[in-house]
GROMACS .gro file of C-alpha atoms in nm:
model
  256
    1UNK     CA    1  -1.673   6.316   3.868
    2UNK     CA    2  -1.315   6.260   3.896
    3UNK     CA    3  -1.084   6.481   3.671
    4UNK     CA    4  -1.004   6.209   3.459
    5UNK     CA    5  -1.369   6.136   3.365
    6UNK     CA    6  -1.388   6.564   3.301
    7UNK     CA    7  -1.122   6.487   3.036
    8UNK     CA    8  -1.265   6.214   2.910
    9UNK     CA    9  -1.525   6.414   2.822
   10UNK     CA   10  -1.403   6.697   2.704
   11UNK     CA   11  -1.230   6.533   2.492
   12UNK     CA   12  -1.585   6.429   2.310
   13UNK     CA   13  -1.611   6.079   2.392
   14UNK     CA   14  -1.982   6.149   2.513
   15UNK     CA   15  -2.099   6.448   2.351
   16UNK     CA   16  -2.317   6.692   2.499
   17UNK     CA   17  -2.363   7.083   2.351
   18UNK     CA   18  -2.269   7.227   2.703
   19UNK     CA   19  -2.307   7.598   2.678
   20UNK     CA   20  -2.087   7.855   2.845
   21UNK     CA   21  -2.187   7.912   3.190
   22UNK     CA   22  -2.354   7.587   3.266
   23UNK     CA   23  -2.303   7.344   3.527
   24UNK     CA   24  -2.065   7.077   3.401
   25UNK     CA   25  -2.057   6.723   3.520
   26UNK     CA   26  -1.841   6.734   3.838
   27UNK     CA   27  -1.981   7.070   3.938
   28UNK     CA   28  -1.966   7.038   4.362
   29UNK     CA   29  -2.215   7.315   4.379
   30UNK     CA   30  -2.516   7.214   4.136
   31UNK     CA   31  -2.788   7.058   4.323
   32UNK     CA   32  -3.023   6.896   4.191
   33UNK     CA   33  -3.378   7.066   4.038
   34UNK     CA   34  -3.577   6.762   4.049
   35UNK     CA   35  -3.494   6.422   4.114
   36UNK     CA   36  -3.387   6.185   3.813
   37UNK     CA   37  -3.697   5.985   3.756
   38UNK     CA   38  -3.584   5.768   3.445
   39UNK     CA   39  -3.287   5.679   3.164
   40UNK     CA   40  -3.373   5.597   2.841
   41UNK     CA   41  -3.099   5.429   2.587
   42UNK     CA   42  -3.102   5.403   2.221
   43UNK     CA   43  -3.018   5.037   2.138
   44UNK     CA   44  -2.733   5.162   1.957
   45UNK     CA   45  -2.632   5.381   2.266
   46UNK     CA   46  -2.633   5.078   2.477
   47UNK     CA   47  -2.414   4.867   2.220
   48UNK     CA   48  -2.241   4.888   1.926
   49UNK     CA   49  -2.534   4.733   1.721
   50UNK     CA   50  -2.407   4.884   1.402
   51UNK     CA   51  -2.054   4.746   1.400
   52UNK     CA   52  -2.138   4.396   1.505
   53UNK     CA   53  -2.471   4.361   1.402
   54UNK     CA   54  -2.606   4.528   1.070
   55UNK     CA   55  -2.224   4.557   0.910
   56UNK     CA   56  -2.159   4.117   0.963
   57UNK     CA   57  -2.525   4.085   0.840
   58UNK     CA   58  -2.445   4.329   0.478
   59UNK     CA   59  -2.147   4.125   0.472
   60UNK     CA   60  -2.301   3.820   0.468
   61UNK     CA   61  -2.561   3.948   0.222
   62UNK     CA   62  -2.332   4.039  -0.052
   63UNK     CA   63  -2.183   3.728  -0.020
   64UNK     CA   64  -2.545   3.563  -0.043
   65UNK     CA   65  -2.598   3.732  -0.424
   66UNK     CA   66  -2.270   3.720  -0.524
   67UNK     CA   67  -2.121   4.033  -0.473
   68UNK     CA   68  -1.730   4.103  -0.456
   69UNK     CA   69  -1.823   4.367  -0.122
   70UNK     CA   70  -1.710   4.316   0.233
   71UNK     CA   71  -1.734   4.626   0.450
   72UNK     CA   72  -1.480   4.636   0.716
   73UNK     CA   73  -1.483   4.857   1.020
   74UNK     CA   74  -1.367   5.136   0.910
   75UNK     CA   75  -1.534   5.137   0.593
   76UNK     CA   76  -1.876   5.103   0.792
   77UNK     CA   77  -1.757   5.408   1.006
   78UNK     CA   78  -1.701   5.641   0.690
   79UNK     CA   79  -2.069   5.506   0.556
   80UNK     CA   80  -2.246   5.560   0.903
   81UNK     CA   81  -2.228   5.957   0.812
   82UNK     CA   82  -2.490   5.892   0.530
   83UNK     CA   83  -2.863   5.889   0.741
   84UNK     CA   84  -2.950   5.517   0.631
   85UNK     CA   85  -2.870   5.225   0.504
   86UNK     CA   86  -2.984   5.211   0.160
   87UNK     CA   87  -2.821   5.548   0.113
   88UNK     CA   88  -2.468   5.337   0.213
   89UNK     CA   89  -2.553   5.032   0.003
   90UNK     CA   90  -2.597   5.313  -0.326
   91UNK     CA   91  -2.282   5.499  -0.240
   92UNK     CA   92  -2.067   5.127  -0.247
   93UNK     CA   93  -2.215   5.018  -0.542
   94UNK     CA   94  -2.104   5.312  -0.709
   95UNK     CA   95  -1.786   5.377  -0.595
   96UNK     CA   96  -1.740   5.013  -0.752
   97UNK     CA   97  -1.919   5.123  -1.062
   98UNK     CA   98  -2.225   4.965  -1.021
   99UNK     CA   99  -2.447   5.140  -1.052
  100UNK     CA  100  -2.561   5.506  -1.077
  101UNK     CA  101  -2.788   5.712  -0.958
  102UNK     CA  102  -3.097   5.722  -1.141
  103UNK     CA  103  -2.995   5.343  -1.263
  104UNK     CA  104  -3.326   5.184  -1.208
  105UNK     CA  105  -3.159   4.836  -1.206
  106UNK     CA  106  -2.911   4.929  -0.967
  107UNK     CA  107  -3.251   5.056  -0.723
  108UNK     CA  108  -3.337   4.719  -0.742
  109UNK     CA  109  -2.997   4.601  -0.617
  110UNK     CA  110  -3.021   4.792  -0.388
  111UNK     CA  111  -3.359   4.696  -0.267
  112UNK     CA  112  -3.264   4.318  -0.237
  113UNK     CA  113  -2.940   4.375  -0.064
  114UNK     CA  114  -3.099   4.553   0.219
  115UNK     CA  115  -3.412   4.274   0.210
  116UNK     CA  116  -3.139   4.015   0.221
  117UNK     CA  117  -2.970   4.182   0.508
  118UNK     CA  118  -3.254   4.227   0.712
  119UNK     CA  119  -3.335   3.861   0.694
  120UNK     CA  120  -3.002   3.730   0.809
  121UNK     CA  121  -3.009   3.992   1.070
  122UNK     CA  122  -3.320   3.910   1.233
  123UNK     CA  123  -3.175   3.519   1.226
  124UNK     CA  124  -2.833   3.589   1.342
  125UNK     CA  125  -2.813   3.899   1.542
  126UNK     CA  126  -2.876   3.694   1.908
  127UNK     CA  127  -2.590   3.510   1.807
  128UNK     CA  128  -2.393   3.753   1.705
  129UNK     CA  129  -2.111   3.912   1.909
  130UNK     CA  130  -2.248   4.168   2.073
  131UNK     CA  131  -2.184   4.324   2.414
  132UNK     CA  132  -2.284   4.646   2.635
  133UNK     CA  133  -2.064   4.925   2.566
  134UNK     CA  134  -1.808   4.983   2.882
  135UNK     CA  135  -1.973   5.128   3.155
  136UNK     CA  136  -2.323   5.066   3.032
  137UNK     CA  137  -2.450   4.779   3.249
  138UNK     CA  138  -2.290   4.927   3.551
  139UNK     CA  139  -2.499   5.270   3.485
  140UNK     CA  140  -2.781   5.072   3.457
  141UNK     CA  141  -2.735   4.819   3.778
  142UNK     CA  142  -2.696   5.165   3.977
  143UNK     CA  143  -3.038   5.376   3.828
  144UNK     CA  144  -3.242   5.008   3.897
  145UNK     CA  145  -3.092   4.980   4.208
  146UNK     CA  146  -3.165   5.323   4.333
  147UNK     CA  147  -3.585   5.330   4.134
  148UNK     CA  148  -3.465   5.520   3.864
  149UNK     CA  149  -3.694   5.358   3.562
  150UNK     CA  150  -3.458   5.217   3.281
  151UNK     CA  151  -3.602   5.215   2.904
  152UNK     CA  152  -3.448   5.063   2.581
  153UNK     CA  153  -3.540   5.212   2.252
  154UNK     CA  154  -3.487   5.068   1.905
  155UNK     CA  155  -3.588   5.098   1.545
  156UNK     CA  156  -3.520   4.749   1.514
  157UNK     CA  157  -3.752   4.458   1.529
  158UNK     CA  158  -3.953   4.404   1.868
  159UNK     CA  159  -3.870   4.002   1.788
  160UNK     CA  160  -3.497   4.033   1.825
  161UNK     CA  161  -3.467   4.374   2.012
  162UNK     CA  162  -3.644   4.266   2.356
  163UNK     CA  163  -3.434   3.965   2.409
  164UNK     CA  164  -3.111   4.105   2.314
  165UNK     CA  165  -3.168   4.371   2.591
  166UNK     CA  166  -3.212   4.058   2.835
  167UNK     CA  167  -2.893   3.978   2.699
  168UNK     CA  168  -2.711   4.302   2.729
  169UNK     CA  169  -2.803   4.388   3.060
  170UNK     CA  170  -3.004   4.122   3.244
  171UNK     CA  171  -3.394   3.973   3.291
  172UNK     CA  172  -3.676   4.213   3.429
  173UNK     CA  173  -3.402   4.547   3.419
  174UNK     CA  174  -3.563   4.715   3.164
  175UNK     CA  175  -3.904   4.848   3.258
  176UNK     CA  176  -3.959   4.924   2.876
  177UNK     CA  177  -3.860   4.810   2.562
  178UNK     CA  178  -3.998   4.991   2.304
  179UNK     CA  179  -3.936   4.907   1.900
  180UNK     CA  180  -4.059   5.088   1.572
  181UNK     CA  181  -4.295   4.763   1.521
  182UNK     CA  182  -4.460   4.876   1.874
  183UNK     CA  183  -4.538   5.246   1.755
  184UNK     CA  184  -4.429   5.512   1.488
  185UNK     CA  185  -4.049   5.573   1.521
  186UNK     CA  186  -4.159   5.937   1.597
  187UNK     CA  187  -4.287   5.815   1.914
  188UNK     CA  188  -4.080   5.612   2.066
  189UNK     CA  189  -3.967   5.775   2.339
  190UNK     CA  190  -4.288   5.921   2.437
  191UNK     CA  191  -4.405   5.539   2.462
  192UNK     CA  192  -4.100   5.420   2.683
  193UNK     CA  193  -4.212   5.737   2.896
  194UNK     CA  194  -4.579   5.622   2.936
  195UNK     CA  195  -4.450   5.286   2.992
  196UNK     CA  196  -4.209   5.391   3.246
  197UNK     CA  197  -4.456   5.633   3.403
  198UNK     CA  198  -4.221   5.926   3.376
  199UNK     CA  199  -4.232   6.244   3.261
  200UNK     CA  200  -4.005   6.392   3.001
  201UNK     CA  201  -3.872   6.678   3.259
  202UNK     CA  202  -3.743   6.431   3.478
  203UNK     CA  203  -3.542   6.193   3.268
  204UNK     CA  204  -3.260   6.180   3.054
  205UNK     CA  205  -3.189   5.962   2.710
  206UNK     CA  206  -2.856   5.818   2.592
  207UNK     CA  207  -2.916   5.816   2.228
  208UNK     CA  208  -2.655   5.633   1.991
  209UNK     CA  209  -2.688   5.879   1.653
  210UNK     CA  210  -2.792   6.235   1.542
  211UNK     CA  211  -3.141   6.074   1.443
  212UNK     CA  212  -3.236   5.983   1.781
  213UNK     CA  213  -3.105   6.234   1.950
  214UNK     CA  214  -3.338   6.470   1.728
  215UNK     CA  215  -3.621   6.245   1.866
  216UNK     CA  216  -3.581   6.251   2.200
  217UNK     CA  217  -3.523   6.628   2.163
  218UNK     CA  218  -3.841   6.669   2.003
  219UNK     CA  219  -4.025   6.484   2.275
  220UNK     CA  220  -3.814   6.754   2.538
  221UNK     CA  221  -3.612   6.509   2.632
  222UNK     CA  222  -3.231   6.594   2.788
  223UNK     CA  223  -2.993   6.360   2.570
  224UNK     CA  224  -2.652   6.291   2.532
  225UNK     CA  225  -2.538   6.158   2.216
  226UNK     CA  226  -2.317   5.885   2.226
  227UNK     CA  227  -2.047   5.869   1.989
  228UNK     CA  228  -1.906   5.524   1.989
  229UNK     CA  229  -1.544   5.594   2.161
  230UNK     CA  230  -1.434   5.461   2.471
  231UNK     CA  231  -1.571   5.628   2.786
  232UNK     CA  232  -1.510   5.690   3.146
  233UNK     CA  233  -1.806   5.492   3.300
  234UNK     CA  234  -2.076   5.737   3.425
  235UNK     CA  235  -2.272   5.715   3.773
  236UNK     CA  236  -2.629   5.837   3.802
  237UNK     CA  237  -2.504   6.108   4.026
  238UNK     CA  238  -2.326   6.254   3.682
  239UNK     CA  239  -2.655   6.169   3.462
  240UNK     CA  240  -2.841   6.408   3.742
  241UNK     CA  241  -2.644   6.625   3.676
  242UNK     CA  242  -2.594   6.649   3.315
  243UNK     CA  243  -3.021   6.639   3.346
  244UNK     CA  244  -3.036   6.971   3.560
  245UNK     CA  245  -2.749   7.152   3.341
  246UNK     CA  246  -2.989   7.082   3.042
  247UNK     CA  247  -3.292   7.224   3.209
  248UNK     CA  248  -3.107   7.539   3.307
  249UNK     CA  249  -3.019   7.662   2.936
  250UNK     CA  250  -3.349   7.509   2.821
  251UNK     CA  251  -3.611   7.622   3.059
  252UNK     CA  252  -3.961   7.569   3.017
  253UNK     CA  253  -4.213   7.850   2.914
  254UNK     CA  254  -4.400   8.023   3.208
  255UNK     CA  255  -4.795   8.070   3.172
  256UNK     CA  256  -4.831   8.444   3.060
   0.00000   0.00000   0.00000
């Protein structure tokens, strides 16, 4: 890795918790413990799903029952710390005075905004304006290219989510596309593993929020969180090596 890409992401535009002491990408000496065997993405990871997906569809649904409400970038960003969406939807409607709390009419708001959202989403999101984050397709050309399995993840639905990853980054590239309507969202990266015929030790997820990332951790997963800023593009040599800096500061238990 270059020294601009070591800025780059030092300066947090992929996160990673690397500990003191550890290999960091562009270390010349690391070698590799075991070869990279796979690369999972969260959807969101791989594109910026919330931004120009889910915020044009709540836009569009609070337009659809009348309400004065139209989240704009930034106002998404600020809501995108809360962990999910009808959390956001609550917090708007009462900054605006909508609504409070324990308002039982205002639950029921909030119920058919979100319904109303999802439905325009799952009509309009594969025509929406959507594109691989920079880099992304690239990273994902070079793992194919050289066998390293490449798996999408999404809690979305499997209806919209399998051919938008056509979209993203091509026909026949993904060897796994896994959705919460294929399994429990707990497990889906243990599915795109069995899919992909890889084992957790040898692979390395890209996951787009602090939820995911706590699921792939908690399948022993190596991740790097993605925060949404631009990014130096990453090679798979750099992904093998972020993978064997996680595995030395979390090494597996020995047999006693």
């Amino acid at each position: 890795m270059q020294p601009t890409q070591q800025k780059a992401w030092r300066a947090g535009r992929f996160w990673w918790d690397w500990p003191s002491g550890a290999s960091q990408p562009g270390d010349a000496q690391a070698k590799p413990l075991t070869k990279l065997g796979a690369v999972i993405f969260d959807l969101d990871a791989l594109a910026d799903i919330e931004n120009a997906g889910h915020r044009p569809a709540f836009n569009a649904a609070f337009a659809e029952l009348g309400l004065d409400i139209e989240w704009s970038p930034a106002r998404y960003r600020q809501l995108l710390a809360l962990p999910d969406e009808r959390r956001r939807v609550a917090a708007e409607l009462r900054k605006r005075g909508v609504s409070s709390e324990c308002d039982v009419l205002a639950e029921l708001l909030v119920d058919e905004i979100c319904a109303t959202k999802a439905m325009i989403l799952d009509e309009t999101i594969l025509d929406s304006d959507i594109s691989a984050r920079p880099g992304m397709v690239d990273l994902i050309a070079e793992a194919y290219g050289a066998g390293v399995g490449v798996g999408v993840v999404s809690c979305g639905h499997h209806t919209w989510v399998e051919p938008l990853v056509r979209q993203l980054i091509g026909e026949g590239v993904a060897g796994a596309v896994v959705t919460a309507d294929d399994v429990p969202r707990g497990a889906l990266y243990r599915t795109a593993l069995a899919e992909l015929g890889a084992r957790a030790h040898d692979s390395l997820v890209f996951a787009g929020s602090q939820a995911s990332q706590r699921m792939a951790t908690a399948a022993g997963l190596p991740t790097i969180l993605v925060d949404g800023a631009e990014a130096t593009p990453l090679r798979v040599a750099d992904c093998q090596r972020m993978h064997d800096s996680w595995h030395e500061t979390h090494p597996r238990p020995t047999a006693a």
